[in-house]
Tab-separated table of C-alpha atoms in Angstrom:
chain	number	residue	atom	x	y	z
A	204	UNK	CA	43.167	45.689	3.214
A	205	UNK	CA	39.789	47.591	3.343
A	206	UNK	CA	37.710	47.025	-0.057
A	207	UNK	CA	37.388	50.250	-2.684
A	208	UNK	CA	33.705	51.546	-3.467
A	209	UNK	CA	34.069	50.002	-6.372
A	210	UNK	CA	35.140	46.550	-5.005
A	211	UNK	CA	32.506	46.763	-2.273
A	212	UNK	CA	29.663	47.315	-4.763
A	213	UNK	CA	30.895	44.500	-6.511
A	214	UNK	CA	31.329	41.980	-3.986
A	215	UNK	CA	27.776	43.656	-3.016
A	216	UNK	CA	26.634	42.333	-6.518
A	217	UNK	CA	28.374	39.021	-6.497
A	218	UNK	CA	26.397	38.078	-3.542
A	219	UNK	CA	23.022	39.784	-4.326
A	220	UNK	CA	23.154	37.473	-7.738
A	221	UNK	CA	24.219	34.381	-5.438
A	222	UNK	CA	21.417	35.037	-3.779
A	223	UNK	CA	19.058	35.124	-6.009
A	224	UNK	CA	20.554	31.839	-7.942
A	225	UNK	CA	19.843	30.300	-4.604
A	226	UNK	CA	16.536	31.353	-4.415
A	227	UNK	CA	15.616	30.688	-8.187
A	228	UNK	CA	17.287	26.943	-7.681
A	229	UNK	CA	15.181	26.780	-4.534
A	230	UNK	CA	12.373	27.186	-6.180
A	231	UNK	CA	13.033	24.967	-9.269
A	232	UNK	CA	13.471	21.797	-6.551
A	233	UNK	CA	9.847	22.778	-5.175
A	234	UNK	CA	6.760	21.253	-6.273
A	235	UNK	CA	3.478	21.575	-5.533
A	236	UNK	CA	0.921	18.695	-5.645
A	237	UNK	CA	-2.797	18.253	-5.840
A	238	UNK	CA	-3.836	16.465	-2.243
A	239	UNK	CA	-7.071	15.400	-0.717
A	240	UNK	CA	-6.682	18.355	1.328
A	241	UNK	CA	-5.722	20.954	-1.315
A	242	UNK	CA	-2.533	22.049	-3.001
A	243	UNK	CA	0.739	21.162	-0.632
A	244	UNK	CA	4.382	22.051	-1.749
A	245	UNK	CA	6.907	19.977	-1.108
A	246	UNK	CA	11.334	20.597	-1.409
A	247	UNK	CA	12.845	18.105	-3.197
A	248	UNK	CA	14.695	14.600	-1.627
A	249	UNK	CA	12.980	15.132	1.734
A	250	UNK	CA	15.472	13.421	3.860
A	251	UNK	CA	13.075	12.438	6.508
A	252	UNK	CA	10.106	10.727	6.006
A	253	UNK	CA	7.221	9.580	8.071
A	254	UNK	CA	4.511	7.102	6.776
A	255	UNK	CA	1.146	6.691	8.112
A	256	UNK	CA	0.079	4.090	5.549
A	257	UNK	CA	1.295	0.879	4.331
A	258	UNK	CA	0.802	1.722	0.676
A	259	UNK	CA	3.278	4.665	1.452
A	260	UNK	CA	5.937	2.696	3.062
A	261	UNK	CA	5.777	-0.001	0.327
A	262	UNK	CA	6.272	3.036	-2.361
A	263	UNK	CA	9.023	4.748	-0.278
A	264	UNK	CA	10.929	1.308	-0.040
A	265	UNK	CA	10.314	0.361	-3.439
A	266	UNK	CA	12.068	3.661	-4.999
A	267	UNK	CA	14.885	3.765	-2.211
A	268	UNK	CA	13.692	6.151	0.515
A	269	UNK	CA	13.969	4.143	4.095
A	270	UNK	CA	11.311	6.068	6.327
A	271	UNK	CA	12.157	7.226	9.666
A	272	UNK	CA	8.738	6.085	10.929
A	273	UNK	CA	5.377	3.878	9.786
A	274	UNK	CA	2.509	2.840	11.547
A	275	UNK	CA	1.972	-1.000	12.580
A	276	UNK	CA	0.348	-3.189	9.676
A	277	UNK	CA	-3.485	-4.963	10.323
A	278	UNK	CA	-2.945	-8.127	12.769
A	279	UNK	CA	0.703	-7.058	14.037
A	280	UNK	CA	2.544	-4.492	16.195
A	281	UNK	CA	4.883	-3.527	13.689
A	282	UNK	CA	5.373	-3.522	9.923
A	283	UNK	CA	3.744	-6.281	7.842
A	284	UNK	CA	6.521	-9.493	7.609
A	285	UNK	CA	6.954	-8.635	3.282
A	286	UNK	CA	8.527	-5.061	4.389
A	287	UNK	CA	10.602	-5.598	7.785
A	288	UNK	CA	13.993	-7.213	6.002
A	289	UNK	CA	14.087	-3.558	3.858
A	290	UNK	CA	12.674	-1.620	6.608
A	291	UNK	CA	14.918	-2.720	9.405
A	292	UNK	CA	14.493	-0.887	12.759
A	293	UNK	CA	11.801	1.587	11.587
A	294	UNK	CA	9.665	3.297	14.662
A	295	UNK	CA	5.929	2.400	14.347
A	296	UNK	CA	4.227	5.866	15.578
A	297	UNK	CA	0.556	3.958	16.023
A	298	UNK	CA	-1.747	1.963	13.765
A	299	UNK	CA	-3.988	3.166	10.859
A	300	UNK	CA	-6.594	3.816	13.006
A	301	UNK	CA	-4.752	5.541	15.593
A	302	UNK	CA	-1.776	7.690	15.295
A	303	UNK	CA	0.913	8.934	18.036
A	304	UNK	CA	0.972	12.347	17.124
A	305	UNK	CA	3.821	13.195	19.656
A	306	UNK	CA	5.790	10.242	18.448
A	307	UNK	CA	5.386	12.100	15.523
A	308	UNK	CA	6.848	14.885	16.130
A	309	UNK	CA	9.937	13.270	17.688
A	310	UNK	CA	10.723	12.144	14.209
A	311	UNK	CA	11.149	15.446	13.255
A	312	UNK	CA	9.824	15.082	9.634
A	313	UNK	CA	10.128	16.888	6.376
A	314	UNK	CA	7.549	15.436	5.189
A	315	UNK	CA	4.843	13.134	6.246
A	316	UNK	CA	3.010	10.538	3.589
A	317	UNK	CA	-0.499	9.917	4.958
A	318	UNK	CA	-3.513	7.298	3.765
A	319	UNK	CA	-6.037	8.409	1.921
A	320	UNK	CA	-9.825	9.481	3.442
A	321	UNK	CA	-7.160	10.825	6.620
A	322	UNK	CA	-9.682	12.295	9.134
A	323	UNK	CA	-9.426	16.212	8.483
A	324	UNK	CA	-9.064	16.730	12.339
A	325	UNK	CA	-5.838	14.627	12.412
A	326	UNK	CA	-4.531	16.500	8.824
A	327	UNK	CA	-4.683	19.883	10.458
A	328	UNK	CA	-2.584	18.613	13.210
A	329	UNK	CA	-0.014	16.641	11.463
A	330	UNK	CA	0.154	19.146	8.881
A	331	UNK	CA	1.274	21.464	11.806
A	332	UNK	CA	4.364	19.208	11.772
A	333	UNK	CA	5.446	18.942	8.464
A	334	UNK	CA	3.891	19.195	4.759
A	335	UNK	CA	1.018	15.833	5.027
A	336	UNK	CA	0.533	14.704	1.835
A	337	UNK	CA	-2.991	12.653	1.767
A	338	UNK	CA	-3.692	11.225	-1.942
A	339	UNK	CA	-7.258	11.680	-3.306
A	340	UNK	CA	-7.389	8.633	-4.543
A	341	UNK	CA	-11.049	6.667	-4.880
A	342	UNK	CA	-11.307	3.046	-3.290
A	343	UNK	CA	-11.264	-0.185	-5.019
A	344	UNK	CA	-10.393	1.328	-8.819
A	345	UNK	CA	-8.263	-1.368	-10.394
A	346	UNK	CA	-5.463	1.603	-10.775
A	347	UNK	CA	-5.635	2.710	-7.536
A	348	UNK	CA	-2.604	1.756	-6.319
A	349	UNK	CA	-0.539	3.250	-8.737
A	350	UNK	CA	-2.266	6.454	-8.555
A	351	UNK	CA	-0.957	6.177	-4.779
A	352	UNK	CA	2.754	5.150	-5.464
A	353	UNK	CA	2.843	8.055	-8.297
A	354	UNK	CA	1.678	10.605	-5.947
A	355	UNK	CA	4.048	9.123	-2.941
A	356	UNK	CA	6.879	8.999	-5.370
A	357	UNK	CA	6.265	12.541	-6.713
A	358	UNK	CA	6.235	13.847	-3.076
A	359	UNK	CA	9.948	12.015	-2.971
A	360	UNK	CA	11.347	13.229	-5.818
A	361	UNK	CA	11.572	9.797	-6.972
A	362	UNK	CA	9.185	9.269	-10.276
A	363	UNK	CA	11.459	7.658	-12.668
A	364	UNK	CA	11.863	5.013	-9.914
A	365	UNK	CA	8.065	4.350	-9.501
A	366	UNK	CA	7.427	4.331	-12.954
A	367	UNK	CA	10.381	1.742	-13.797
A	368	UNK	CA	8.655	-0.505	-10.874
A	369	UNK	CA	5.111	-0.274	-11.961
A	370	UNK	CA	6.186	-1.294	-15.631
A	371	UNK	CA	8.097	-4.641	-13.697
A	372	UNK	CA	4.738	-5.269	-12.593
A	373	UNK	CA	2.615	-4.894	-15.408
A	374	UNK	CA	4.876	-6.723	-17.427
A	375	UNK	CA	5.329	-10.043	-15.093
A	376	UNK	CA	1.274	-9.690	-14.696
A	377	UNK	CA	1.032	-10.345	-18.673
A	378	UNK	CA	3.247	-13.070	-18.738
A	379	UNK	CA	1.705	-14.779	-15.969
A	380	UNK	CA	-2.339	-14.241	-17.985
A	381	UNK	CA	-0.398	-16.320	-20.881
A	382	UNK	CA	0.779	-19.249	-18.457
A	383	UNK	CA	-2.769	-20.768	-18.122
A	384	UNK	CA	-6.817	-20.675	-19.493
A	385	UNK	CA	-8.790	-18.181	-17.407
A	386	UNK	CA	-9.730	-19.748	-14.354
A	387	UNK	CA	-12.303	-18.448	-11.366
A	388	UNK	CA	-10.558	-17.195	-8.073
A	389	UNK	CA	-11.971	-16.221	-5.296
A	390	UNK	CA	-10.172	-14.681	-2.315
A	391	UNK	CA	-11.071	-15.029	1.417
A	392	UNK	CA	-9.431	-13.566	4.512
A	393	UNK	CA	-10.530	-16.482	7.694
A	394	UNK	CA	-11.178	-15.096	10.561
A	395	UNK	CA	-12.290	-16.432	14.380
A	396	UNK	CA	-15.922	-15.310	13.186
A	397	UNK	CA	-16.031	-16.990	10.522
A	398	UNK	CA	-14.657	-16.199	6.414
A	399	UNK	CA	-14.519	-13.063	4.916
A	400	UNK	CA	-14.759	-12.408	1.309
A	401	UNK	CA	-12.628	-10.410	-0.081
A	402	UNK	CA	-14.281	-7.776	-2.779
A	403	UNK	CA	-13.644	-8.401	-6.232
A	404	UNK	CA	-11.807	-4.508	-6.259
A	405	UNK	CA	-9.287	-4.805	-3.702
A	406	UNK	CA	-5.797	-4.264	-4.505
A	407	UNK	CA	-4.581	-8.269	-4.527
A	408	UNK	CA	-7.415	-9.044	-6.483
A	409	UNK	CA	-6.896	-6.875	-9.158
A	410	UNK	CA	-3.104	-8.253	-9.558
A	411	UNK	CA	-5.588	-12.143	-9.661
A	412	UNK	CA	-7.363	-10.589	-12.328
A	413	UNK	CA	-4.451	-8.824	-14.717
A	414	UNK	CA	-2.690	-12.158	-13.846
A	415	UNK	CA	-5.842	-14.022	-16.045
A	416	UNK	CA	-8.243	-14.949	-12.989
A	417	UNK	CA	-11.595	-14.588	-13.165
A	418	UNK	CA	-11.801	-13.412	-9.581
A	419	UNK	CA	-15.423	-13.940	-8.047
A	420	UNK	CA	-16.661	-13.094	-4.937
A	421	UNK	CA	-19.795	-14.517	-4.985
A	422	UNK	CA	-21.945	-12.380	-4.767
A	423	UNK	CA	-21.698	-11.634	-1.398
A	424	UNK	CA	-19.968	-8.424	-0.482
A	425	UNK	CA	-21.895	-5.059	-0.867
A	426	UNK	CA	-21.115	-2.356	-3.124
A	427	UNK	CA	-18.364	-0.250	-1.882
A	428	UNK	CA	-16.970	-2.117	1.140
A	429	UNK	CA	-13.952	-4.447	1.229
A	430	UNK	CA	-15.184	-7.760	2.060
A	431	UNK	CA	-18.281	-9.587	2.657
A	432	UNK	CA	-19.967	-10.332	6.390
A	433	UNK	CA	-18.110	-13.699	8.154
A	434	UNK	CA	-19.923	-16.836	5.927
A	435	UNK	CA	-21.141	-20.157	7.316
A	436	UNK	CA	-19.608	-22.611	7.082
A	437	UNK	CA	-22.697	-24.222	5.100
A	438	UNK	CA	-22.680	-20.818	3.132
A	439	UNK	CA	-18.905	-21.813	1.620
A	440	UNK	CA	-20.498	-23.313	-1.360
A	441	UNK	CA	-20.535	-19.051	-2.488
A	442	UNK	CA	-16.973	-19.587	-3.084
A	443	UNK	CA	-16.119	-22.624	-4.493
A	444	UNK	CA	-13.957	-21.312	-7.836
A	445	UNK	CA	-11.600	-23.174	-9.288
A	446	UNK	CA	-8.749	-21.509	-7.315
A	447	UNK	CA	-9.323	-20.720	-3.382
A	448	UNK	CA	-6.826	-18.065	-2.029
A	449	UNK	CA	-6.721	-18.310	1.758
A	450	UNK	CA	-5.304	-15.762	3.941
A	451	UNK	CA	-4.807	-15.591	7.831
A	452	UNK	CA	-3.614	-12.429	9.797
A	453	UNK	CA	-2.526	-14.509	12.913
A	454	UNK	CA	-2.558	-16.653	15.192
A	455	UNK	CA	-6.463	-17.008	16.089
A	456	UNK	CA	-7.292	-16.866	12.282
A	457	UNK	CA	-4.883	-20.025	12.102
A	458	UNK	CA	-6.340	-21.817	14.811
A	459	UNK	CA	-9.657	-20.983	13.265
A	460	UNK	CA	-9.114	-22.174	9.758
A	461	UNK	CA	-7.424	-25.064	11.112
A	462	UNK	CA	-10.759	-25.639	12.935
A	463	UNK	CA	-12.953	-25.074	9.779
A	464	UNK	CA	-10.678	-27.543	7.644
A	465	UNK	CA	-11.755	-30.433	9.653
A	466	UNK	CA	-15.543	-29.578	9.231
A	467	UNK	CA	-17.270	-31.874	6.087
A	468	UNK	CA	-18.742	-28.417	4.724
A	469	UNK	CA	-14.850	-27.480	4.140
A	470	UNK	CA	-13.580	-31.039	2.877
A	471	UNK	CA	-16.933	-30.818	0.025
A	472	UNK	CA	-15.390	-27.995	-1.504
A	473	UNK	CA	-14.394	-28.577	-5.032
A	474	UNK	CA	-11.537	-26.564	-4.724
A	475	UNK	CA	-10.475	-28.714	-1.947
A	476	UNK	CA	-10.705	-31.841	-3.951
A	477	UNK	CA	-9.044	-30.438	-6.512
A	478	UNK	CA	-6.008	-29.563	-4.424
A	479	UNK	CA	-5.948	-26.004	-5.219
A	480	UNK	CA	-6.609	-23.891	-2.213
A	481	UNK	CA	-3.502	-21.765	-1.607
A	482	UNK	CA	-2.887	-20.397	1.629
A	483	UNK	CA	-1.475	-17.162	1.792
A	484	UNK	CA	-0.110	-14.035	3.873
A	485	UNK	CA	-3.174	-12.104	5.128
A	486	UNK	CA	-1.213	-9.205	6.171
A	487	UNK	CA	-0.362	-8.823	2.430
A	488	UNK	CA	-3.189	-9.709	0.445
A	489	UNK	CA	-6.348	-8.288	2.801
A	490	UNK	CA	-4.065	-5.024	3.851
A	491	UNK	CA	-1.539	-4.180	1.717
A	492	UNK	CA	-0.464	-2.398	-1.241
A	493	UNK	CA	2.420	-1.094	-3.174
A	494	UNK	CA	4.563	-1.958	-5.999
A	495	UNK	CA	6.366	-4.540	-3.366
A	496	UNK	CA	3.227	-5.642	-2.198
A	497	UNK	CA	2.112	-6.464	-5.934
A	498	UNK	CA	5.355	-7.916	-6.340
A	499	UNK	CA	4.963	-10.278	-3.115
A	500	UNK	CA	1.564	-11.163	-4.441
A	501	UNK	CA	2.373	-11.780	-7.834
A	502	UNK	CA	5.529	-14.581	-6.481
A	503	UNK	CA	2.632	-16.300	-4.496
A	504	UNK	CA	0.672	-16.551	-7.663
A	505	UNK	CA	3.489	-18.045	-9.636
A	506	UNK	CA	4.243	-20.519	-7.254
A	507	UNK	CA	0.521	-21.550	-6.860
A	508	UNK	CA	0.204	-22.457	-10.808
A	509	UNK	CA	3.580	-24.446	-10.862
């Protein structure tokens, strides 16, 4: 039955308002956030993610969002050991230092979460893919990291989650500052060449430090970089706190720490008298970070004061 004037212009309505509800809702689930790279808006509940840093994978796991893709963690071809039960089969599309930008593509991506200080070259082509949100975050602040899981959790629609998580953190920190007297830490990443110590304002060492360390690193790491040049083994004396956190990213750091234990240099350590060097996951504590990742950290240092 053909539609009156009447009816047409009002059907004609109906749908012109529809319309315009869909736009105005639309626009209410968009968002627009400050980036390294300028202003970037994003919809809301991107459905599929890419990751090109660690920090952002930890986040996206950590408030429910399983990415389609990440890039492979320091030490490893895929996604540090802390992450792979939640991430399952993810695609690594390169490393941090090197990124696949055709695998890329093939993940077909709403939205892309990138690392911070991301080369502008690669942001203009990534950003040709998707919206590539880089946070402007500086280095080694003690808040750092949740600067970086607010911003990757604001990109997911997914605030409330980060916030509830960061709060977990803070609070287990505090109770663990009460457990014992302030004690010195230091934190050192072994390596074939030799050990590497680990600034005072990385990310694991600020959890040492809300936790009640005194985190040291002796003096030996430069202003602005992440660790210290490999030590001697007669230089290990720098580092002898009362706690000695020792982390390996694989294999050949294994074989050389297991090397460097039998030296006398290593046995005259204090700390090694004393019993309390704690070996620990160098993939997570010299590369991570996250609310997981502080999490992770956080067990090891409740298990090392029991």
């Amino acid at each position: 039955m053909p539609l009156s004037l009447s009816a047409g212009r009002s059907l004609l309505g109906m749908l012109v308002g529809l319309g315009l509800f869909a736009l105005a809702v639309d626009q209410a689930s968009a968002r627009t956030l400050d980036t390294a790279y300028g202003e970037v808006e994003v919809r809301d509940q991107p459905e599929r993610v890419v990751t090109l840093y660690e920090g952002a994978l930890d986040t996206a796991l950590a408030v429910g969002v399983t990415p389609l893709a990440a890039v492979s963690t320091r030490g490893s071809d895929g996604v540090a050991s802390y992450l792979q039960d939640q991430a399952g089969d993810i695609a690594v599309v390169g490393t941090a230092r090197e990124i696949n930008i055709e695998s890329v593509v093939a993940q077909r991506p709403d939205v892309i979460l990138a690392a911070p200080r991301l080369p502008e070259e690669q942001y203009q082509l990534l950003s040709r893919i998707a919206p590539t949100l880089v946070p402007a975050s500086e280095p080694y602040q003690p808040d750092t990291w949740k600067e970086e899981a607010r911003f990757f959790a604001q990109a997911l629609g997914r605030e409330a989650q980060v916030e509830d998580t960061i709060a977990k953190v803070e609070q287990r920190a505090a109770e663990l500052s009460e457990q014992h007297p302030q004690a010195s830490a230091s934190l050192v990443r072994w390596m074939p060449q030799g050990a590497l110590v680990m600034s005072e304002a990385i990310f694991s060492n600020t959890l040492l430090s809300a936790s009640g360390f005194v985190v040291s690193d002796g003096d030996v790491v430069k202003q602005g970089r992440p660790h210290s040049d490999p030590l001697s083994l007669e230089n290990l004396s720098r580092i002898d706190s009362d706690w000695l956190f020792l982390a390996t990213l694989n294999n050949e750091g294994d074989e050389a720490l297991a090397s460097a234990k039998s030296s006398p240099a290593f046995a005259r350590l204090d700390v090694v008298e004393r019993g309390q060097v704690v070996p620990v996951d160098g993939q997570l504590w010299t590369s991570a970070s996250g609310p997981l990742a502080a999490e992770a950290i956080l067990d090891d240092i409740e298990k090392a004061q029991r």
